[in-house]
PDB file of C-alpha atoms and ligand atoms in Angstrom:
ATOM      1  CA  MET A  16      -8.611  -2.721   3.836  1.00 98.00           C
ATOM      2  CA  LYS A  17      -6.913  -1.937   0.541  1.00 98.00           C
ATOM      3  CA  ILE A  18      -3.354  -2.931  -0.312  1.00 98.00           C
ATOM      4  CA  PHE A  19      -0.649  -0.574  -1.567  1.00 98.00           C
ATOM      5  CA  VAL A  20       2.890  -1.769  -2.226  1.00 98.00           C
ATOM      6  CA  ASP A  21       5.676   0.187  -0.518  1.00 98.00           C
ATOM      7  CA  THR A  22       8.421   0.202  -3.150  1.00 98.00           C
ATOM      8  CA  ALA A  23       9.799   2.116  -6.143  1.00 98.00           C
ATOM      9  CA  ASN A  24      10.947  -1.089  -7.853  1.00 98.00           C
ATOM     10  CA  LEU A  25       9.017  -1.538 -11.103  1.00 98.00           C
ATOM     11  CA  ASN A  26       9.558  -5.289 -11.289  1.00 98.00           C
ATOM     12  CA  GLU A  27       8.067  -5.722  -7.831  1.00 98.00           C
ATOM     13  CA  ILE A  28       5.140  -3.427  -8.708  1.00 98.00           C
ATOM     14  CA  ARG A  29       4.516  -5.337 -11.983  1.00 98.00           C
ATOM     15  CA  GLU A  30       4.426  -8.638 -10.100  1.00 98.00           C
ATOM     16  CA  VAL A  31       1.986  -7.444  -7.418  1.00 98.00           C
ATOM     17  CA  HIS A  32      -0.132  -5.732 -10.067  1.00 98.00           C
ATOM     18  CA  SER A  33      -0.419  -9.072 -11.898  1.00 98.00           C
ATOM     19  CA  TRP A  34      -2.047 -10.596  -8.789  1.00 97.00           C
ATOM     20  CA  GLY A  35      -5.064  -8.302  -9.281  1.00 97.00           C
ATOM     21  CA  VAL A  36      -5.103  -7.025  -5.681  1.00 97.00           C
ATOM     22  CA  LEU A  37      -3.026  -3.861  -5.928  1.00 98.00           C
ATOM     23  CA  ALA A  38      -4.799  -0.541  -5.244  1.00 98.00           C
ATOM     24  CA  GLY A  39      -1.798   1.826  -5.145  1.00 98.00           C
ATOM     25  CA  VAL A  40       1.876   2.468  -4.436  1.00 98.00           C
ATOM     26  CA  THR A  41       3.861   4.458  -1.882  1.00 98.00           C
ATOM     27  CA  THR A  42       7.417   5.609  -2.380  1.00 98.00           C
ATOM     28  CA  ASN A  43       9.712   7.648  -0.178  1.00 96.00           C
ATOM     29  CA  PRO A  44      13.106   9.294  -0.815  1.00 97.00           C
ATOM     30  CA  SER A  45      14.977   6.252   0.509  1.00 96.00           C
ATOM     31  CA  LEU A  46      13.041   3.810  -1.706  1.00 97.00           C
ATOM     32  CA  ILE A  47      13.561   6.027  -4.773  1.00 97.00           C
ATOM     33  CA  ALA A  48      17.299   6.382  -4.057  1.00 96.00           C
ATOM     34  CA  ARG A  49      17.622   2.576  -3.722  1.00 97.00           C
ATOM     35  CA  GLU A  50      16.542   2.129  -7.361  1.00 97.00           C
ATOM     36  CA  GLY A  51      19.211   4.516  -8.742  1.00 96.00           C
ATOM     37  CA  ARG A  52      16.866   5.616 -11.550  1.00 95.00           C
ATOM     38  CA  ASP A  53      15.430   8.932 -12.673  1.00 95.00           C
ATOM     39  CA  PHE A  54      12.847   9.941 -10.068  1.00 95.00           C
ATOM     40  CA  ILE A  55      10.341  11.549 -12.415  1.00 97.00           C
ATOM     41  CA  ALA A  56      10.457   8.754 -15.003  1.00 96.00           C
ATOM     42  CA  THR A  57      10.002   6.212 -12.211  1.00 97.00           C
ATOM     43  CA  ILE A  58       6.943   7.927 -10.720  1.00 98.00           C
ATOM     44  CA  HIS A  59       5.424   8.414 -14.168  1.00 98.00           C
ATOM     45  CA  GLU A  60       5.915   4.747 -15.117  1.00 98.00           C
ATOM     46  CA  ILE A  61       4.430   3.560 -11.830  1.00 98.00           C
ATOM     47  CA  CYS A  62       1.347   5.760 -12.369  1.00 98.00           C
ATOM     48  CA  GLU A  63       0.867   4.460 -15.924  1.00 98.00           C
ATOM     49  CA  LEU A  64       1.103   0.864 -14.737  1.00 97.00           C
ATOM     50  CA  VAL A  65      -0.991   0.994 -11.587  1.00 98.00           C
ATOM     51  CA  GLN A  66      -3.662   3.561 -12.566  1.00 98.00           C
ATOM     52  CA  GLY A  67      -4.215   4.200  -8.858  1.00 98.00           C
ATOM     53  CA  PRO A  68      -2.817   6.452  -6.123  1.00 98.00           C
ATOM     54  CA  VAL A  69       1.013   6.736  -6.204  1.00 98.00           C
ATOM     55  CA  SER A  70       2.705   8.670  -3.396  1.00 98.00           C
ATOM     56  CA  ALA A  71       5.692  10.844  -4.345  1.00 98.00           C
ATOM     57  CA  GLU A  72       7.388  12.789  -1.552  1.00 98.00           C
ATOM     58  CA  VAL A  73       8.434  16.440  -1.494  1.00 98.00           C
ATOM     59  CA  ILE A  74      11.949  17.312  -0.339  1.00 98.00           C
ATOM     60  CA  ALA A  75      11.608  21.040   0.414  1.00 98.00           C
ATOM     61  CA  GLN A  76      11.098  21.791   4.098  1.00 98.00           C
ATOM     62  CA  ASP A  77       9.541  25.262   3.789  1.00 98.00           C
ATOM     63  CA  VAL A  78       5.852  25.753   2.968  1.00 98.00           C
ATOM     64  CA  ALA A  79       6.330  27.556  -0.344  1.00 98.00           C
ATOM     65  CA  GLY A  80       8.879  24.980  -1.515  1.00 98.00           C
ATOM     66  CA  MET A  81       6.658  22.023  -0.557  1.00 98.00           C
ATOM     67  CA  VAL A  82       3.657  23.552  -2.318  1.00 98.00           C
ATOM     68  CA  LYS A  83       5.719  24.298  -5.439  1.00 98.00           C
ATOM     69  CA  GLU A  84       7.165  20.759  -5.582  1.00 98.00           C
ATOM     70  CA  GLY A  85       3.756  19.250  -4.802  1.00 98.00           C
ATOM     71  CA  LYS A  86       1.973  21.180  -7.550  1.00 98.00           C
ATOM     72  CA  LEU A  87       4.618  20.179 -10.087  1.00 98.00           C
ATOM     73  CA  LEU A  88       4.583  16.507  -9.012  1.00 98.00           C
ATOM     74  CA  ALA A  89       0.786  16.496  -9.319  1.00 98.00           C
ATOM     75  CA  GLN A  90       1.127  17.501 -12.981  1.00 98.00           C
ATOM     76  CA  LEU A  91       2.979  14.236 -13.741  1.00 98.00           C
ATOM     77  CA  SER A  92      -0.220  12.218 -13.496  1.00 98.00           C
ATOM     78  CA  GLU A  93      -3.723  12.392 -12.089  1.00 98.00           C
ATOM     79  CA  HIS A  94      -2.630   9.469  -9.893  1.00 98.00           C
ATOM     80  CA  VAL A  95       0.136  11.291  -8.028  1.00 98.00           C
ATOM     81  CA  VAL A  96      -0.469  11.754  -4.304  1.00 98.00           C
ATOM     82  CA  VAL A  97       1.892  14.349  -2.842  1.00 98.00           C
ATOM     83  CA  LYS A  98       3.633  12.990   0.234  1.00 98.00           C
ATOM     84  CA  VAL A  99       4.388  15.610   2.872  1.00 98.00           C
ATOM     85  CA  PRO A 100       6.225  15.201   6.204  1.00 98.00           C
ATOM     86  CA  LEU A 101       4.294  15.743   9.419  1.00 98.00           C
ATOM     87  CA  THR A 102       5.907  19.038  10.427  1.00 98.00           C
ATOM     88  CA  PRO A 103       4.168  22.384  11.021  1.00 98.00           C
ATOM     89  CA  ASN A 104       5.287  23.431   7.531  1.00 98.00           C
ATOM     90  CA  GLY A 105       4.073  20.113   6.135  1.00 98.00           C
ATOM     91  CA  ILE A 106       0.635  20.651   7.663  1.00 98.00           C
ATOM     92  CA  ALA A 107       0.458  24.200   6.232  1.00 98.00           C
ATOM     93  CA  ALA A 108       1.487  22.868   2.812  1.00 98.00           C
ATOM     94  CA  THR A 109      -1.119  20.095   3.085  1.00 98.00           C
ATOM     95  CA  ARG A 110      -3.827  22.716   3.613  1.00 98.00           C
ATOM     96  CA  GLN A 111      -2.719  24.648   0.530  1.00 98.00           C
ATOM     97  CA  LEU A 112      -2.377  21.546  -1.644  1.00 98.00           C
ATOM     98  CA  SER A 113      -5.709  20.221  -0.432  1.00 98.00           C
ATOM     99  CA  ASP A 114      -7.393  23.577  -1.196  1.00 98.00           C
ATOM    100  CA  ALA A 115      -5.879  23.343  -4.695  1.00 98.00           C
ATOM    101  CA  GLY A 116      -7.548  19.934  -5.169  1.00 98.00           C
ATOM    102  CA  ILE A 117      -4.301  17.958  -4.909  1.00 98.00           C
ATOM    103  CA  LYS A 118      -4.287  14.646  -3.025  1.00 98.00           C
ATOM    104  CA  THR A 119      -1.848  14.390  -0.107  1.00 98.00           C
ATOM    105  CA  ASN A 120      -0.318  11.675   2.065  1.00 98.00           C
ATOM    106  CA  VAL A 121       0.972  13.083   5.350  1.00 98.00           C
ATOM    107  CA  THR A 122       3.842  10.838   6.381  1.00 98.00           C
ATOM    108  CA  LEU A 123       5.967  10.102   9.463  1.00 98.00           C
ATOM    109  CA  CYS A 124       3.031  10.048  11.902  1.00 98.00           C
ATOM    110  CA  PHE A 125       3.911   8.619  15.321  1.00 98.00           C
ATOM    111  CA  GLN A 126       1.205   9.920  17.651  1.00 97.00           C
ATOM    112  CA  PRO A 127      -2.563  10.497  17.335  1.00 98.00           C
ATOM    113  CA  ALA A 128      -2.507  14.289  17.766  1.00 98.00           C
ATOM    114  CA  GLN A 129      -0.358  14.518  14.630  1.00 98.00           C
ATOM    115  CA  ALA A 130      -2.981  12.495  12.751  1.00 98.00           C
ATOM    116  CA  LEU A 131      -5.740  14.882  13.847  1.00 98.00           C
ATOM    117  CA  MET A 132      -3.701  17.881  12.652  1.00 98.00           C
ATOM    118  CA  ALA A 133      -3.226  16.231   9.246  1.00 98.00           C
ATOM    119  CA  ALA A 134      -6.933  15.473   8.914  1.00 98.00           C
ATOM    120  CA  LEU A 135      -7.900  19.016   9.895  1.00 98.00           C
ATOM    121  CA  ALA A 136      -5.564  20.252   7.132  1.00 98.00           C
ATOM    122  CA  GLY A 137      -7.506  18.153   4.611  1.00 98.00           C
ATOM    123  CA  ALA A 138      -5.003  15.306   4.102  1.00 98.00           C
ATOM    124  CA  THR A 139      -6.218  12.514   1.824  1.00 98.00           C
ATOM    125  CA  TYR A 140      -4.131   9.925   3.727  1.00 98.00           C
ATOM    126  CA  ILE A 141      -2.324   9.835   7.066  1.00 98.00           C
ATOM    127  CA  SER A 142       0.587   7.391   7.351  1.00 98.00           C
ATOM    128  CA  PRO A 143       1.190   6.057  10.880  1.00 98.00           C
ATOM    129  CA  PHE A 144       4.504   4.130  10.948  1.00 98.00           C
ATOM    130  CA  VAL A 145       3.735   0.911  12.802  1.00 97.00           C
ATOM    131  CA  GLY A 146       7.112  -0.833  12.497  1.00 97.00           C
ATOM    132  CA  ARG A 147       9.269   2.125  13.501  1.00 97.00           C
ATOM    133  CA  LEU A 148       7.172   2.479  16.694  1.00 97.00           C
ATOM    134  CA  ASP A 149       7.516  -1.219  17.458  1.00 95.00           C
ATOM    135  CA  ASP A 150      11.290  -0.774  16.976  1.00 95.00           C
ATOM    136  CA  ILE A 151      11.301   1.528  20.023  1.00 97.00           C
ATOM    137  CA  SER A 152       8.934  -0.704  22.028  1.00 97.00           C
ATOM    138  CA  VAL A 153       5.797   1.379  21.440  1.00 96.00           C
ATOM    139  CA  ASP A 154       2.650  -0.432  20.285  1.00 95.00           C
ATOM    140  CA  GLY A 155       2.085   0.605  16.651  1.00 96.00           C
ATOM    141  CA  ARG A 156      -1.284  -1.156  16.533  1.00 96.00           C
ATOM    142  CA  GLU A 157      -2.593   1.060  19.341  1.00 97.00           C
ATOM    143  CA  LEU A 158      -1.703   4.166  17.326  1.00 98.00           C
ATOM    144  CA  ILE A 159      -3.825   2.969  14.399  1.00 98.00           C
ATOM    145  CA  GLU A 160      -6.732   2.147  16.718  1.00 98.00           C
ATOM    146  CA  GLN A 161      -6.541   5.615  18.274  1.00 98.00           C
ATOM    147  CA  ILE A 162      -6.451   7.411  14.926  1.00 98.00           C
ATOM    148  CA  VAL A 163      -9.388   5.377  13.586  1.00 98.00           C
ATOM    149  CA  ALA A 164     -11.384   6.177  16.765  1.00 98.00           C
ATOM    150  CA  ILE A 165     -10.564   9.910  16.630  1.00 98.00           C
ATOM    151  CA  TYR A 166     -11.514  10.198  12.950  1.00 98.00           C
ATOM    152  CA  ALA A 167     -14.763   8.275  13.556  1.00 97.00           C
ATOM    153  CA  GLN A 168     -15.900  10.959  16.014  1.00 97.00           C
ATOM    154  CA  ASP A 169     -15.943  13.718  13.391  1.00 97.00           C
ATOM    155  CA  PRO A 170     -17.979  12.994  10.251  1.00 95.00           C
ATOM    156  CA  ASP A 171     -16.370  16.012   8.537  1.00 96.00           C
ATOM    157  CA  LEU A 172     -12.978  14.273   8.485  1.00 97.00           C
ATOM    158  CA  ASP A 173     -12.495  12.041   5.461  1.00 96.00           C
ATOM    159  CA  THR A 174      -8.768  11.331   5.748  1.00 98.00           C
ATOM    160  CA  GLN A 175      -7.920   7.672   5.168  1.00 98.00           C
ATOM    161  CA  VAL A 176      -5.653   5.804   7.563  1.00 98.00           C
ATOM    162  CA  LEU A 177      -2.770   4.306   5.576  1.00 98.00           C
ATOM    163  CA  ALA A 178      -0.834   1.917   7.837  1.00 98.00           C
ATOM    164  CA  ALA A 179       2.864   2.183   6.918  1.00 98.00           C
ATOM    165  CA  SER A 180       6.190   0.718   8.025  1.00 98.00           C
ATOM    166  CA  ILE A 181       4.664  -2.764   7.897  1.00 98.00           C
ATOM    167  CA  ARG A 182       7.439  -5.253   8.623  1.00 97.00           C
ATOM    168  CA  HIS A 183       5.665  -8.627   8.753  1.00 97.00           C
ATOM    169  CA  PRO A 184       2.247 -10.271   8.209  1.00 97.00           C
ATOM    170  CA  ILE A 185       1.213  -9.715  11.838  1.00 97.00           C
ATOM    171  CA  HIS A 186       1.500  -5.933  11.354  1.00 97.00           C
ATOM    172  CA  PHE A 187      -0.704  -6.295   8.260  1.00 98.00           C
ATOM    173  CA  ILE A 188      -3.417  -8.176  10.157  1.00 98.00           C
ATOM    174  CA  GLN A 189      -3.200  -5.785  13.106  1.00 97.00           C
ATOM    175  CA  ALA A 190      -3.729  -2.853  10.723  1.00 98.00           C
ATOM    176  CA  ALA A 191      -6.784  -4.533   9.164  1.00 98.00           C
ATOM    177  CA  LEU A 192      -8.295  -5.382  12.558  1.00 98.00           C
ATOM    178  CA  ALA A 193      -7.640  -1.860  13.858  1.00 97.00           C
ATOM    179  CA  GLY A 194      -9.688  -0.416  10.990  1.00 98.00           C
ATOM    180  CA  ALA A 195      -6.982   1.025   8.701  1.00 98.00           C
ATOM    181  CA  HIS A 196      -8.370   1.875   5.249  1.00 98.00           C
ATOM    182  CA  VAL A 197      -5.117   0.913   3.517  1.00 98.00           C
ATOM    183  CA  ALA A 198      -1.866  -0.860   4.385  1.00 98.00           C
ATOM    184  CA  THR A 199       1.248  -0.123   2.372  1.00 98.00           C
ATOM    185  CA  VAL A 200       3.326  -3.260   2.398  1.00 98.00           C
ATOM    186  CA  PRO A 201       6.861  -4.086   1.196  1.00 98.00           C
ATOM    187  CA  PHE A 202       7.040  -6.676  -1.598  1.00 98.00           C
ATOM    188  CA  LYS A 203       8.744  -9.255   0.639  1.00 98.00           C
ATOM    189  CA  VAL A 204       5.936  -9.036   3.206  1.00 98.00           C
ATOM    190  CA  LEU A 205       3.260  -9.245   0.486  1.00 98.00           C
ATOM    191  CA  GLN A 206       4.823 -12.520  -0.657  1.00 97.00           C
ATOM    192  CA  GLN A 207       4.659 -13.795   2.925  1.00 97.00           C
ATOM    193  CA  LEU A 208       0.908 -13.095   3.079  1.00 96.00           C
ATOM    194  CA  PHE A 209       0.314 -16.126   0.829  1.00 90.00           C
ATOM    195  CA  LEU A 210       2.330 -18.581   2.826  1.00 91.00           C
ATOM    196  CA  HIS A 211       1.233 -21.381   5.112  1.00 93.00           C
ATOM    197  CA  PRO A 212       2.885 -24.810   5.255  1.00 94.00           C
ATOM    198  CA  LEU A 213      -0.517 -26.535   5.496  1.00 97.00           C
ATOM    199  CA  THR A 214      -1.574 -24.885   2.211  1.00 96.00           C
ATOM    200  CA  ASP A 215       1.483 -26.330   0.425  1.00 96.00           C
ATOM    201  CA  LYS A 216       1.104 -29.716   2.096  1.00 97.00           C
ATOM    202  CA  GLY A 217      -2.622 -29.895   1.307  1.00 98.00           C
ATOM    203  CA  ASN A 218      -2.096 -28.830  -2.308  1.00 97.00           C
ATOM    204  CA  GLU A 219       0.612 -31.454  -2.834  1.00 97.00           C
ATOM    205  CA  ALA A 220      -1.659 -34.176  -1.405  1.00 98.00           C
ATOM    206  CA  PHE A 221      -4.573 -33.139  -3.643  1.00 97.00           C
ATOM    207  CA  LEU A 222      -2.356 -33.210  -6.754  1.00 97.00           C
ATOM    208  CA  LYS A 223      -0.946 -36.627  -5.844  1.00 97.00           C
ATOM    209  CA  ASP A 224      -4.411 -38.115  -5.241  1.00 97.00           C
ATOM    210  CA  TRP A 225      -5.746 -36.592  -8.475  1.00 96.00           C
ATOM    211  CA  GLN A 226      -3.348 -38.762 -10.471  1.00 95.00           C
ATOM    212  CA  LYS A 227      -5.432 -41.762  -9.311  1.00 95.00           C
ATOM    213  CA  VAL A 228      -8.646 -40.611 -11.061  1.00 95.00           C
ATOM    214  CA  PRO A 229      -9.332 -42.341 -14.423  1.00 92.00           C
ATOM    215  CA  ASP A 230      -9.085 -39.129 -16.516  1.00 90.00           C
ATOM    216  CA  PRO A 231      -6.907 -36.517 -14.766  1.00 92.00           C
ATOM    217  CA  ASP A 232      -7.018 -33.996 -17.680  1.00 95.00           C
ATOM    218  CA  ILE A 233      -9.796 -31.621 -16.507  1.00 96.00           C
ATOM    219  CA  CYS A 234      -9.988 -29.505 -19.676  1.00 97.00           C
ATOM    220  CA  GLY A 235     -10.034 -32.530 -21.991  1.00 95.00           C
ATOM    221  CA  ALA A 236     -12.618 -34.312 -19.849  1.00 94.00           C
ATOM    222  CA  VAL A 237     -14.937 -31.272 -19.738  1.00 95.00           C
ATOM    223  CA  GLU A 238     -14.600 -30.626 -23.477  1.00 96.00           C
ATOM    224  CA  ARG A 239     -15.369 -34.277 -24.331  1.00 95.00           C
ATOM    225  CA  PHE A 240     -18.384 -34.229 -22.013  1.00 95.00           C
ATOM    226  CA  LEU A 241     -19.717 -30.998 -23.549  1.00 97.00           C
ATOM    227  CA  ALA A 242     -19.179 -32.404 -27.070  1.00 97.00           C
ATOM    228  CA  THR A 243     -21.504 -35.339 -26.265  1.00 96.00           C
ATOM    229  CA  ARG A 244     -24.223 -32.816 -25.311  1.00 94.00           C
ATOM    230  CA  ARG A 245     -24.061 -30.769 -28.534  1.00 89.00           C
TER     231      ARG A 245
HETATM  232  C1  E4P B  15       5.568   4.676   4.016  1.00 72.71           C
HETATM  233  O1  E4P B  15       5.022   5.361   3.200  1.00 72.71           O
HETATM  234  C2  E4P B  15       7.006   4.477   4.132  1.00 72.71           C
HETATM  235  O2  E4P B  15       7.538   4.516   2.827  1.00 72.71           O
HETATM  236  C3  E4P B  15       7.404   3.138   4.679  1.00 72.71           C
HETATM  237  O3  E4P B  15       6.271   2.370   5.036  1.00 72.71           O
HETATM  238  C4  E4P B  15       8.468   3.188   5.716  1.00 72.71           C
HETATM  239  O4  E4P B  15       8.758   1.883   6.156  1.00 72.71           O
HETATM  240  P1  E4P B  15      10.073   1.529   6.985  1.00 72.71           P
HETATM  241  O5  E4P B  15       9.883   2.036   8.379  1.00 72.71           O
HETATM  242  O6  E4P B  15      10.166   0.039   6.951  1.00 72.71           O
HETATM  243  O7  E4P B  15      11.219   2.219   6.297  1.00 72.71           O
END
């Protein structure tokens, strides 16, 4: 499963990018608004930095408006993925954008039939919202499992399952185990993926014990050893 970061904050994206594990970025109107910056400049900068798929959402609700916005957004960068809401108009727009060779991310998916409609319209990604389902006591993991199973039955469907609305590391693991192709994860949750108290405790103990070896400077010791062999 690949990792996207779910943010429009460039500092957060830079940090995750520096870890060498980032495959892409998703934004939505709320995340863009939170940054208070120019939308187009933000999307363009993210694309330049990440050099991978970057979702930018349309705002129009009619088919012609969505297609127009989507085609313009796609001209910003080859990395733009046009994000479209899962409405009848959104599905019709997805078909047109897909036929025009533009990548799409169909968002706000909460039940498997919606995911099948998006795939039949040629969506590049479908975004099931795990956390928002859990918020209303519906099992978000089950939705991902169902979508993965439905897609697996039809070899003509090549839509990728992009698990979204990930709120904590357990959602992330559930998405991976359920067979999602990608999880888009908020920065705070990505930071949590590294954490375990036994890792910190073990690392501290190793460092403390290392001070007892006769020559604790690894680089110096290796260089001196290699010099004796030259
Ligand atoms: C996905 O593309 C959405 O931007 C995001 O995952 C929504 O997450 P939320 O439900 O935590 O707002």
